Amino acid sequence: MHYFTADLHLAHPKLAGLRGFGTVADHDAAVLAALSELDPATDTLWVLGDICSGGVGSMASALEQLSTLAVPMHLVTGNHDPVHPMHRKAQRHFPAYTEVFATVQQMARTKVGDTGVLMSHFPYSGTPDRFSREEFEQWQLRNFGQWLIHGHTHSAERRSGIRSLCVSLEAWDLRPASAEDVVAEMSC
């Protein structure tokens, strides 16, 4: 079963506080506990960006924590990931990420149920987003009608558009969304 999540923000004090945790350690333990429940024999996890707060120290901590998970993982990079191509010399971080993730890419495609979906960290171009900045526009996909699964917005709302879903932890009670969850949301 495919699972989807975004905006883990491990080792990120500000996000830990915003999510109601007293310490970064408590936040990270809660996020990892939900991911640890996935079965490595049958499940695959897609992380749609922002594993950390953006610094190299935070990146190293997040990668170290994620390396303890047995489930196969794929990363679609986000703006807080030093490996995202929006950052100069992003390629120097690629080997560290590929030690933890089976694939590292800017966007991806897969099937959920019988439906082909795109995956990106960012919502479709033109989607209302409180974190929207001009520098992100060149990394956003245009909406040509295909379903998009994304993160970035930290919205509690799962639907970000007619054919787009947010899998930020805030929308899914700090747990990953299963393919069944996504199909159910797409059917609404």
CSV table of N, CA and C in Angstrom, one decimal, residues 7-174:
chain,number,residue,atom,x,y,z
A,7,ASP,N,5.8,17.6,4.9
A,7,ASP,CA,6.1,18.6,5.9
A,7,ASP,C,6.3,17.9,7.3
A,8,LEU,N,7.2,17.0,7.3
A,8,LEU,CA,7.6,16.3,8.5
A,8,LEU,C,8.3,17.3,9.5
A,9,HIS,N,9.2,18.2,8.9
A,9,HIS,CA,9.9,19.2,9.7
A,9,HIS,C,10.5,18.6,11.0
A,10,LEU,N,11.2,17.6,10.8
A,10,LEU,CA,11.9,17.0,12.0
A,10,LEU,C,13.1,18.0,12.3
A,11,ALA,N,13.4,18.0,13.6
A,11,ALA,CA,14.5,18.9,14.1
A,11,ALA,C,14.2,20.4,13.8
A,12,HIS,N,12.9,20.7,13.9
A,12,HIS,CA,12.4,22.1,13.6
A,12,HIS,C,11.7,22.6,14.8
A,13,PRO,N,12.4,23.4,15.7
A,13,PRO,CA,11.7,23.9,16.9
A,13,PRO,C,10.5,24.7,16.7
A,14,LYS,N,10.4,25.6,15.7
A,14,LYS,CA,9.2,26.4,15.4
A,14,LYS,C,8.0,25.6,15.1
A,15,LEU,N,8.2,24.6,14.2
A,15,LEU,CA,7.0,23.7,13.8
A,15,LEU,C,6.6,22.8,15.0
A,16,ALA,N,7.6,22.4,15.8
A,16,ALA,CA,7.2,21.5,16.9
A,16,ALA,C,6.3,22.3,17.9
A,17,GLY,N,6.6,23.6,18.1
A,17,GLY,CA,5.8,24.4,18.9
A,17,GLY,C,4.5,24.7,18.3
A,18,LEU,N,4.4,25.0,17.0
A,18,LEU,CA,3.1,25.3,16.4
A,18,LEU,C,2.2,24.1,16.4
A,19,ARG,N,2.8,22.9,16.4
A,19,ARG,CA,2.0,21.7,16.4
A,19,ARG,C,1.7,21.3,17.9
A,20,GLY,N,2.0,22.1,18.8
A,20,GLY,CA,1.6,21.8,20.2
A,20,GLY,C,2.5,21.0,21.0
A,21,PHE,N,3.8,20.8,20.6
A,21,PHE,CA,4.7,20.0,21.3
A,21,PHE,C,5.6,20.9,22.2
A,22,GLY,N,6.0,20.4,23.4
A,22,GLY,CA,6.8,21.2,24.2
A,22,GLY,C,8.3,21.1,23.8
A,23,THR,N,8.7,20.1,23.2
A,23,THR,CA,10.1,19.9,22.7
A,23,THR,C,10.1,19.4,21.3
A,24,VAL,N,11.3,19.6,20.7
A,24,VAL,CA,11.5,19.0,19.3
A,24,VAL,C,11.5,17.5,19.4
A,25,ALA,N,12.1,17.0,20.5
A,25,ALA,CA,12.2,15.5,20.7
A,25,ALA,C,10.8,14.9,20.7
A,26,ASP,N,9.9,15.5,21.5
A,26,ASP,CA,8.5,15.0,21.6
A,26,ASP,C,7.9,15.0,20.2
A,27,HIS,N,8.0,16.1,19.5
A,27,HIS,CA,7.5,16.3,18.1
A,27,HIS,C,8.0,15.2,17.2
A,28,ASP,N,9.3,15.1,17.2
A,28,ASP,CA,9.9,14.1,16.2
A,28,ASP,C,9.5,12.7,16.6
A,29,ALA,N,9.4,12.4,17.9
A,29,ALA,CA,9.0,11.0,18.3
A,29,ALA,C,7.6,10.7,17.9
A,30,ALA,N,6.7,11.7,17.9
A,30,ALA,CA,5.3,11.5,17.5
A,30,ALA,C,5.2,11.3,16.0
A,31,VAL,N,6.0,12.1,15.2
A,31,VAL,CA,5.9,11.9,13.8
A,31,VAL,C,6.5,10.6,13.4
A,32,LEU,N,7.6,10.2,14.0
A,32,LEU,CA,8.2,8.9,13.6
A,32,LEU,C,7.4,7.7,14.1
A,33,ALA,N,6.7,7.9,15.2
A,33,ALA,CA,5.9,6.8,15.7
A,33,ALA,C,4.8,6.4,14.7
A,34,ALA,N,4.2,7.4,14.1
A,34,ALA,CA,3.2,7.1,13.1
A,34,ALA,C,3.8,6.5,11.9
A,35,LEU,N,5.0,6.9,11.5
A,35,LEU,CA,5.6,6.3,10.3
A,35,LEU,C,6.1,4.9,10.6
A,36,SER,N,6.5,4.6,11.8
A,36,SER,CA,7.0,3.3,12.2
A,36,SER,C,5.9,2.2,12.2
A,37,GLU,N,4.7,2.6,12.1
A,37,GLU,CA,3.6,1.7,12.1
A,37,GLU,C,3.4,1.1,10.7
A,38,LEU,N,4.1,1.7,9.7
A,38,LEU,CA,4.0,1.1,8.3
A,38,LEU,C,4.7,-0.2,8.2
A,39,ASP,N,4.2,-1.1,7.4
A,39,ASP,CA,4.8,-2.4,7.3
A,39,ASP,C,5.8,-2.4,6.1
A,40,PRO,N,7.1,-2.7,6.4
A,40,PRO,CA,8.1,-2.6,5.3
A,40,PRO,C,7.9,-3.7,4.3
A,41,ALA,N,7.2,-4.8,4.6
A,41,ALA,CA,7.0,-5.9,3.7
A,41,ALA,C,5.9,-5.5,2.6
A,42,THR,N,5.0,-4.6,3.0
A,42,THR,CA,3.9,-4.3,2.0
A,42,THR,C,3.7,-2.9,1.7
A,43,ASP,N,4.3,-2.0,2.5
A,43,ASP,CA,4.0,-0.5,2.3
A,43,ASP,C,5.2,0.2,1.7
A,44,THR,N,4.8,1.3,1.1
A,44,THR,CA,5.8,2.3,0.5
A,44,THR,C,5.4,3.7,1.0
A,45,LEU,N,6.3,4.5,1.4
A,45,LEU,CA,6.0,5.8,1.9
A,45,LEU,C,6.6,6.9,0.9
A,46,TRP,N,5.7,7.7,0.4
A,46,TRP,CA,6.1,8.9,-0.4
A,46,TRP,C,6.1,10.1,0.6
A,47,VAL,N,7.2,10.8,0.7
A,47,VAL,CA,7.4,12.0,1.5
A,47,VAL,C,7.5,13.1,0.5
A,48,LEU,N,6.5,14.0,0.6
A,48,LEU,CA,6.4,15.1,-0.4
A,48,LEU,C,7.0,16.4,0.1
A,49,GLY,N,8.2,16.3,0.6
A,49,GLY,CA,9.0,17.4,0.9
A,49,GLY,C,9.0,17.9,2.3
A,50,ASP,N,10.1,18.7,2.6
A,50,ASP,CA,10.3,19.3,3.9
A,50,ASP,C,10.5,18.3,5.0
A,51,ILE,N,11.5,17.5,4.9
A,51,ILE,CA,11.8,16.6,6.0
A,51,ILE,C,12.4,17.4,7.2
A,52,CYS,N,12.9,18.6,7.0
A,52,CYS,CA,13.6,19.3,8.1
A,52,CYS,C,13.3,20.8,8.0
A,53,SER,N,14.1,21.6,8.8
A,53,SER,CA,13.9,23.0,8.8
A,53,SER,C,14.6,23.8,7.7
A,54,GLY,N,15.5,23.1,7.1
A,54,GLY,CA,16.3,23.7,6.0
A,54,GLY,C,17.7,23.8,6.2
A,55,GLY,N,18.2,23.8,7.4
A,55,GLY,CA,19.7,23.9,7.6
A,55,GLY,C,20.3,22.5,7.5
A,56,VAL,N,21.6,22.6,7.3
A,56,VAL,CA,22.3,21.3,7.1
A,56,VAL,C,22.3,20.5,8.4
A,57,GLY,N,22.4,21.1,9.5
A,57,GLY,CA,22.3,20.3,10.8
A,57,GLY,C,20.9,19.7,11.0
A,58,SER,N,19.9,20.4,10.6
A,58,SER,CA,18.5,19.9,10.7
A,58,SER,C,18.4,18.8,9.7
A,59,MET,N,18.9,18.9,8.5
A,59,MET,CA,18.9,17.9,7.5
A,59,MET,C,19.5,16.6,8.0
A,60,ALA,N,20.7,16.7,8.6
A,60,ALA,CA,21.4,15.6,9.0
A,60,ALA,C,20.6,14.8,10.1
A,61,SER,N,20.0,15.6,11.0
A,61,SER,CA,19.2,15.0,12.1
A,61,SER,C,18.0,14.3,11.5
A,62,ALA,N,17.3,15.0,10.6
A,62,ALA,CA,16.1,14.3,10.0
A,62,ALA,C,16.5,13.1,9.2
A,63,LEU,N,17.6,13.1,8.4
A,63,LEU,CA,18.0,11.9,7.7
A,63,LEU,C,18.4,10.8,8.6
A,64,GLU,N,19.0,11.1,9.7
A,64,GLU,CA,19.4,10.1,10.7
A,64,GLU,C,18.2,9.5,11.3
A,65,GLN,N,17.2,10.3,11.7
A,65,GLN,CA,16.0,9.8,12.3
A,65,GLN,C,15.2,8.9,11.3
A,66,LEU,N,15.1,9.4,10.0
A,66,LEU,CA,14.3,8.6,9.0
A,66,LEU,C,15.0,7.3,8.6
A,67,SER,N,16.4,7.3,8.8
A,67,SER,CA,17.1,6.1,8.4
A,67,SER,C,16.7,4.9,9.4
A,68,THR,N,16.1,5.2,10.5
A,68,THR,CA,15.7,4.1,11.4
A,68,THR,C,14.4,3.4,11.0
A,69,LEU,N,13.7,4.0,10.0
A,69,LEU,CA,12.5,3.4,9.5
A,69,LEU,C,12.8,2.2,8.5
A,70,ALA,N,12.1,1.2,8.6
A,70,ALA,CA,12.3,0.0,7.7
A,70,ALA,C,11.5,0.1,6.4
A,71,VAL,N,10.5,0.9,6.4
A,71,VAL,CA,9.6,1.0,5.2
A,71,VAL,C,10.4,1.7,4.0
A,72,PRO,N,10.2,1.2,2.8
A,72,PRO,CA,10.8,1.9,1.6
A,72,PRO,C,10.2,3.3,1.5
A,73,MET,N,11.1,4.2,1.2
A,73,MET,CA,10.7,5.6,1.1
A,73,MET,C,11.2,6.3,-0.2
A,74,HIS,N,10.3,7.2,-0.7
A,74,HIS,CA,10.7,8.0,-1.8
A,74,HIS,C,10.5,9.5,-1.4
A,75,LEU,N,11.3,10.3,-1.9
A,75,LEU,CA,11.2,11.8,-1.5
A,75,LEU,C,11.0,12.6,-2.8
A,76,VAL,N,10.0,13.4,-2.7
A,76,VAL,CA,9.7,14.5,-3.7
A,76,VAL,C,10.2,15.8,-2.9
A,77,THR,N,11.2,16.4,-3.3
A,77,THR,CA,11.8,17.5,-2.5
A,77,THR,C,11.0,18.7,-2.3
A,78,GLY,N,11.2,19.4,-1.2
A,78,GLY,CA,10.5,20.6,-0.9
A,78,GLY,C,11.4,21.8,-0.6
A,79,ASN,N,10.9,22.9,-0.4
A,79,ASN,CA,11.7,24.1,-0.3
A,79,ASN,C,12.6,24.1,0.9
A,80,HIS,N,12.3,23.4,2.0
A,80,HIS,CA,13.1,23.3,3.1
A,80,HIS,C,14.2,22.2,3.0
A,81,ASP,N,14.1,21.4,2.0
A,81,ASP,CA,15.1,20.3,1.8
A,81,ASP,C,16.3,20.9,1.1
A,82,PRO,N,17.5,20.9,1.7
A,82,PRO,CA,18.7,21.4,1.0
A,82,PRO,C,19.0,20.8,-0.3
A,83,VAL,N,18.4,19.6,-0.6
A,83,VAL,CA,18.7,18.9,-1.9
A,83,VAL,C,17.8,19.4,-3.0
A,84,HIS,N,16.8,20.3,-2.7
A,84,HIS,CA,15.9,20.8,-3.7
A,84,HIS,C,16.7,21.7,-4.7
A,85,PRO,N,16.5,21.6,-6.0
A,85,PRO,CA,17.3,22.3,-6.9
A,85,PRO,C,17.1,23.8,-6.8
A,86,MET,N,16.2,24.3,-6.0
A,86,MET,CA,16.1,25.8,-5.9
A,86,MET,C,17.3,26.3,-5.0
A,87,HIS,N,18.0,25.4,-4.4
A,87,HIS,CA,19.2,25.8,-3.5
A,87,HIS,C,20.5,25.6,-4.3
A,88,ARG,N,21.3,26.6,-4.2
A,88,ARG,CA,22.6,26.5,-4.9
A,88,ARG,C,23.4,25.3,-4.3
A,89,LYS,N,24.0,24.6,-5.1
A,89,LYS,CA,24.9,23.4,-4.7
A,89,LYS,C,24.0,22.3,-4.1
A,90,ALA,N,22.8,22.3,-4.4
A,90,ALA,CA,21.9,21.2,-3.9
A,90,ALA,C,22.4,19.8,-4.1
A,91,GLN,N,23.1,19.6,-5.2
A,91,GLN,CA,23.6,18.3,-5.6
A,91,GLN,C,24.6,17.7,-4.6
A,92,ARG,N,25.2,18.6,-3.8
A,92,ARG,CA,26.2,18.1,-2.9
A,92,ARG,C,25.5,17.3,-1.7
A,93,HIS,N,24.2,17.5,-1.6
A,93,HIS,CA,23.5,16.8,-0.5
A,93,HIS,C,22.8,15.5,-1.0
A,94,PHE,N,22.8,15.3,-2.3
A,94,PHE,CA,22.1,14.2,-3.0
A,94,PHE,C,22.6,12.8,-2.4
A,95,PRO,N,23.9,12.6,-2.2
A,95,PRO,CA,24.3,11.3,-1.7
A,95,PRO,C,23.8,11.0,-0.3
A,96,ALA,N,23.7,12.0,0.6
A,96,ALA,CA,23.1,11.8,1.9
A,96,ALA,C,21.6,11.4,1.8
A,97,TYR,N,20.9,12.0,1.0
A,97,TYR,CA,19.5,11.7,0.8
A,97,TYR,C,19.3,10.3,0.2
A,98,THR,N,20.1,9.9,-0.7
A,98,THR,CA,19.9,8.6,-1.4
A,98,THR,C,20.3,7.4,-0.5
A,99,GLU,N,21.0,7.7,0.6
A,99,GLU,CA,21.3,6.7,1.6
A,99,GLU,C,20.0,6.3,2.4
A,100,VAL,N,19.0,7.2,2.4
A,100,VAL,CA,17.8,7.0,3.2
A,100,VAL,C,16.6,6.8,2.2
A,101,PHE,N,16.5,7.4,1.1
A,101,PHE,CA,15.4,7.4,0.2
A,101,PHE,C,15.8,6.6,-1.0
A,102,ALA,N,14.8,5.7,-1.5
A,102,ALA,CA,15.1,4.9,-2.7
A,102,ALA,C,15.2,5.8,-3.9
A,103,THR,N,14.4,6.9,-3.9
A,103,THR,CA,14.4,7.9,-5.0
A,103,THR,C,14.3,9.3,-4.4
A,104,VAL,N,14.9,10.2,-5.1
A,104,VAL,CA,14.9,11.6,-4.7
A,104,VAL,C,14.6,12.4,-6.0
A,105,GLN,N,13.5,13.1,-6.0
A,105,GLN,CA,13.1,13.8,-7.3
A,105,GLN,C,12.3,15.1,-7.0
A,106,GLN,N,12.2,15.9,-7.9
A,106,GLN,CA,11.5,17.2,-7.8
A,106,GLN,C,9.9,17.0,-7.9
A,107,MET,N,9.5,16.1,-8.7
A,107,MET,CA,8.1,15.7,-8.9
A,107,MET,C,8.1,14.2,-9.3
A,108,ALA,N,6.9,13.6,-9.1
A,108,ALA,CA,6.8,12.2,-9.5
A,108,ALA,C,5.3,11.9,-9.9
A,109,ARG,N,5.2,10.7,-10.4
A,109,ARG,CA,3.8,10.2,-10.8
A,109,ARG,C,3.7,8.8,-10.3
A,110,THR,N,2.4,8.5,-10.0
A,110,THR,CA,2.1,7.1,-9.6
A,110,THR,C,0.6,6.9,-9.8
A,111,LYS,N,0.1,5.7,-9.5
A,111,LYS,CA,-1.3,5.4,-9.5
A,111,LYS,C,-1.8,5.2,-8.1
A,112,VAL,N,-3.0,5.8,-7.9
A,112,VAL,CA,-3.7,5.6,-6.6
A,112,VAL,C,-5.0,5.0,-7.0
A,113,GLY,N,-5.2,3.8,-6.6
A,113,GLY,CA,-6.4,3.0,-7.1
A,113,GLY,C,-6.2,2.9,-8.6
A,114,ASP,N,-7.2,3.4,-9.4
A,114,ASP,CA,-7.2,3.3,-10.8
A,114,ASP,C,-6.8,4.7,-11.4
A,115,THR,N,-6.4,5.6,-10.6
A,115,THR,CA,-6.2,7.0,-11.0
A,115,THR,C,-4.7,7.4,-11.0
A,116,GLY,N,-4.3,7.9,-12.1
A,116,GLY,CA,-2.9,8.4,-12.2
A,116,GLY,C,-2.9,9.8,-11.5
A,117,VAL,N,-1.8,10.0,-10.6
A,117,VAL,CA,-1.7,11.2,-9.9
A,117,VAL,C,-0.3,11.8,-10.1
A,118,LEU,N,-0.2,13.1,-10.0
A,118,LEU,CA,1.1,13.7,-9.9
A,118,LEU,C,1.4,14.0,-8.5
A,119,MET,N,2.7,14.1,-8.1
A,119,MET,CA,3.1,14.4,-6.8
A,119,MET,C,4.1,15.5,-6.8
A,120,SER,N,3.9,16.5,-6.0
A,120,SER,CA,4.8,17.6,-5.9
A,120,SER,C,4.8,18.1,-4.5
A,121,HIS,N,5.8,18.8,-4.0
A,121,HIS,CA,5.8,19.4,-2.7
A,121,HIS,C,4.8,20.6,-2.8
A,122,PHE,N,4.8,21.3,-3.8
A,122,PHE,CA,4.0,22.6,-4.0
A,122,PHE,C,2.6,22.3,-4.5
A,123,PRO,N,1.6,23.1,-4.1
A,123,PRO,CA,0.3,22.9,-4.8
A,123,PRO,C,0.4,23.5,-6.2
A,124,TYR,N,-0.7,23.2,-6.9
A,124,TYR,CA,-0.7,23.8,-8.3
A,124,TYR,C,-0.5,25.3,-8.3
A,125,SER,N,0.1,25.8,-9.3
A,125,SER,CA,0.2,27.2,-9.6
A,125,SER,C,-1.1,27.9,-9.5
A,126,GLY,N,-1.2,29.0,-8.7
A,126,GLY,CA,-2.4,29.7,-8.6
A,126,GLY,C,-3.3,29.3,-7.5
A,127,THR,N,-2.9,28.2,-6.8
A,127,THR,CA,-3.7,27.7,-5.6
A,127,THR,C,-3.4,28.7,-4.4
A,128,PRO,N,-4.5,29.2,-3.8
A,128,PRO,CA,-4.2,30.1,-2.6
A,128,PRO,C,-3.4,29.3,-1.6
A,129,ASP,N,-2.3,30.0,-1.1
A,129,ASP,CA,-1.3,29.4,-0.2
A,129,ASP,C,-0.7,30.5,0.6
A,130,ARG,N,-0.9,30.4,1.9
A,130,ARG,CA,-0.4,31.5,2.8
A,130,ARG,C,1.2,31.5,2.8
A,131,PHE,N,1.8,30.5,2.3
A,131,PHE,CA,3.3,30.5,2.2
A,131,PHE,C,3.8,30.8,0.8
A,132,SER,N,2.9,31.2,0.0
A,132,SER,CA,3.2,31.5,-1.4
A,132,SER,C,4.3,32.6,-1.5
A,133,ARG,N,5.3,32.4,-2.3
A,133,ARG,CA,6.3,33.4,-2.6
A,133,ARG,C,6.7,33.3,-4.0
A,134,GLU,N,7.0,34.4,-4.6
A,134,GLU,CA,7.4,34.5,-6.0
A,134,GLU,C,8.4,33.5,-6.4
A,135,GLU,N,9.4,33.3,-5.5
A,135,GLU,CA,10.5,32.3,-5.8
A,135,GLU,C,10.0,30.9,-5.9
A,136,PHE,N,8.9,30.6,-5.4
A,136,PHE,CA,8.3,29.2,-5.5
A,136,PHE,C,7.6,29.0,-6.8
A,137,GLU,N,7.1,30.0,-7.5
A,137,GLU,CA,6.3,29.9,-8.7
A,137,GLU,C,6.9,29.0,-9.8
A,138,GLN,N,8.2,29.1,-10.0
A,138,GLN,CA,8.9,28.4,-11.0
A,138,GLN,C,8.9,26.9,-10.7
A,139,TRP,N,8.6,26.5,-9.5
A,139,TRP,CA,8.7,25.1,-9.1
A,139,TRP,C,7.3,24.5,-9.0
A,140,GLN,N,6.2,25.3,-9.2
A,140,GLN,CA,4.9,24.8,-9.2
A,140,GLN,C,4.4,24.3,-10.5
A,141,LEU,N,3.7,23.2,-10.5
A,141,LEU,CA,3.1,22.6,-11.7
A,141,LEU,C,1.9,23.4,-12.1
A,142,ARG,N,1.6,23.5,-13.4
A,142,ARG,CA,0.3,24.0,-13.9
A,142,ARG,C,-0.7,22.9,-13.9
A,143,ASN,N,-1.9,23.4,-13.6
A,143,ASN,CA,-3.1,22.4,-13.5
A,143,ASN,C,-3.7,22.2,-14.9
A,144,PHE,N,-3.4,21.0,-15.4
A,144,PHE,CA,-4.0,20.6,-16.7
A,144,PHE,C,-5.1,19.5,-16.5
A,145,GLY,N,-5.6,19.4,-15.2
A,145,GLY,CA,-6.7,18.5,-14.9
A,145,GLY,C,-6.4,17.2,-14.3
A,146,GLN,N,-5.1,16.9,-14.1
A,146,GLN,CA,-4.8,15.6,-13.5
A,146,GLN,C,-4.7,15.8,-11.9
A,147,TRP,N,-5.0,14.8,-11.2
A,147,TRP,CA,-5.0,14.9,-9.7
A,147,TRP,C,-3.5,15.2,-9.3
A,148,LEU,N,-3.4,16.0,-8.3
A,148,LEU,CA,-2.1,16.3,-7.7
A,148,LEU,C,-2.2,16.1,-6.2
A,149,ILE,N,-1.2,15.4,-5.7
A,149,ILE,CA,-1.0,15.2,-4.2
A,149,ILE,C,0.2,16.1,-3.9
A,150,HIS,N,0.1,16.9,-2.8
A,150,HIS,CA,1.1,17.8,-2.5
A,150,HIS,C,1.2,18.1,-1.0
A,151,GLY,N,2.2,18.8,-0.6
A,151,GLY,CA,2.3,19.3,0.8
A,151,GLY,C,2.4,20.8,0.8
A,152,HIS,N,3.3,21.4,1.6
A,152,HIS,CA,3.7,22.8,1.6
A,152,HIS,C,2.8,23.7,2.3
A,153,THR,N,1.5,23.5,2.2
A,153,THR,CA,0.6,24.5,2.8
A,153,THR,C,0.3,24.4,4.3
A,154,HIS,N,0.6,23.3,4.9
A,154,HIS,CA,0.4,23.1,6.3
A,154,HIS,C,-1.1,23.3,6.6
A,155,SER,N,-2.0,23.1,5.7
A,155,SER,CA,-3.4,23.4,5.9
A,155,SER,C,-4.0,22.2,6.6
A,156,ALA,N,-5.0,22.5,7.4
A,156,ALA,CA,-5.8,21.4,8.0
A,156,ALA,C,-6.8,20.9,7.0
A,157,GLU,N,-7.0,21.6,5.9
A,157,GLU,CA,-7.9,21.2,4.9
A,157,GLU,C,-7.2,20.2,3.9
A,158,ARG,N,-7.8,19.1,3.7
A,158,ARG,CA,-7.2,18.1,2.8
A,158,ARG,C,-7.4,18.5,1.3
A,159,ARG,N,-8.5,19.1,0.9
A,159,ARG,CA,-8.7,19.5,-0.5
A,159,ARG,C,-8.1,20.9,-0.7
A,160,SER,N,-7.3,21.0,-1.6
A,160,SER,CA,-6.7,22.4,-1.9
A,160,SER,C,-7.3,22.9,-3.3
A,161,GLY,N,-8.0,22.1,-4.0
A,161,GLY,CA,-8.6,22.4,-5.2
A,161,GLY,C,-9.5,21.3,-5.7
A,162,ILE,N,-10.1,21.5,-6.9
A,162,ILE,CA,-11.0,20.5,-7.4
A,162,ILE,C,-10.3,19.2,-7.6
A,163,ARG,N,-9.1,19.2,-8.0
A,163,ARG,CA,-8.4,17.9,-8.3
A,163,ARG,C,-7.0,17.9,-7.6
A,164,SER,N,-7.0,18.4,-6.4
A,164,SER,CA,-5.7,18.4,-5.6
A,164,SER,C,-5.9,18.2,-4.2
A,165,LEU,N,-5.0,17.4,-3.6
A,165,LEU,CA,-5.1,17.0,-2.2
A,165,LEU,C,-3.8,17.4,-1.5
A,166,CYS,N,-3.9,17.9,-0.3
A,166,CYS,CA,-2.8,18.2,0.6
A,166,CYS,C,-2.5,17.1,1.6
A,167,VAL,N,-1.3,16.6,1.7
A,167,VAL,CA,-1.0,15.5,2.6
A,167,VAL,C,0.0,16.0,3.7
A,168,SER,N,0.0,17.4,3.9
A,168,SER,CA,0.7,17.9,5.1
A,168,SER,C,0.3,17.2,6.3
A,169,LEU,N,1.1,17.0,7.3
A,169,LEU,CA,0.8,16.3,8.5
A,169,LEU,C,-0.4,17.0,9.2
A,170,GLU,N,-0.6,18.3,9.1
A,170,GLU,CA,-1.7,19.0,9.7
A,170,GLU,C,-3.1,18.5,9.2
A,171,ALA,N,-3.1,18.1,8.0
A,171,ALA,CA,-4.4,17.7,7.4
A,171,ALA,C,-4.7,16.2,7.7
A,172,TRP,N,-3.8,15.5,8.3
A,172,TRP,CA,-4.0,14.1,8.5
A,172,TRP,C,-3.7,13.7,10.0
A,173,ASP,N,-3.9,14.6,10.9
A,173,ASP,CA,-3.6,14.3,12.3
A,173,ASP,C,-2.3,13.7,12.6
A,174,LEU,N,-1.2,14.3,12.0
A,174,LEU,CA,0.2,13.9,12.1
A,174,LEU,C,0.4,12.4,11.7
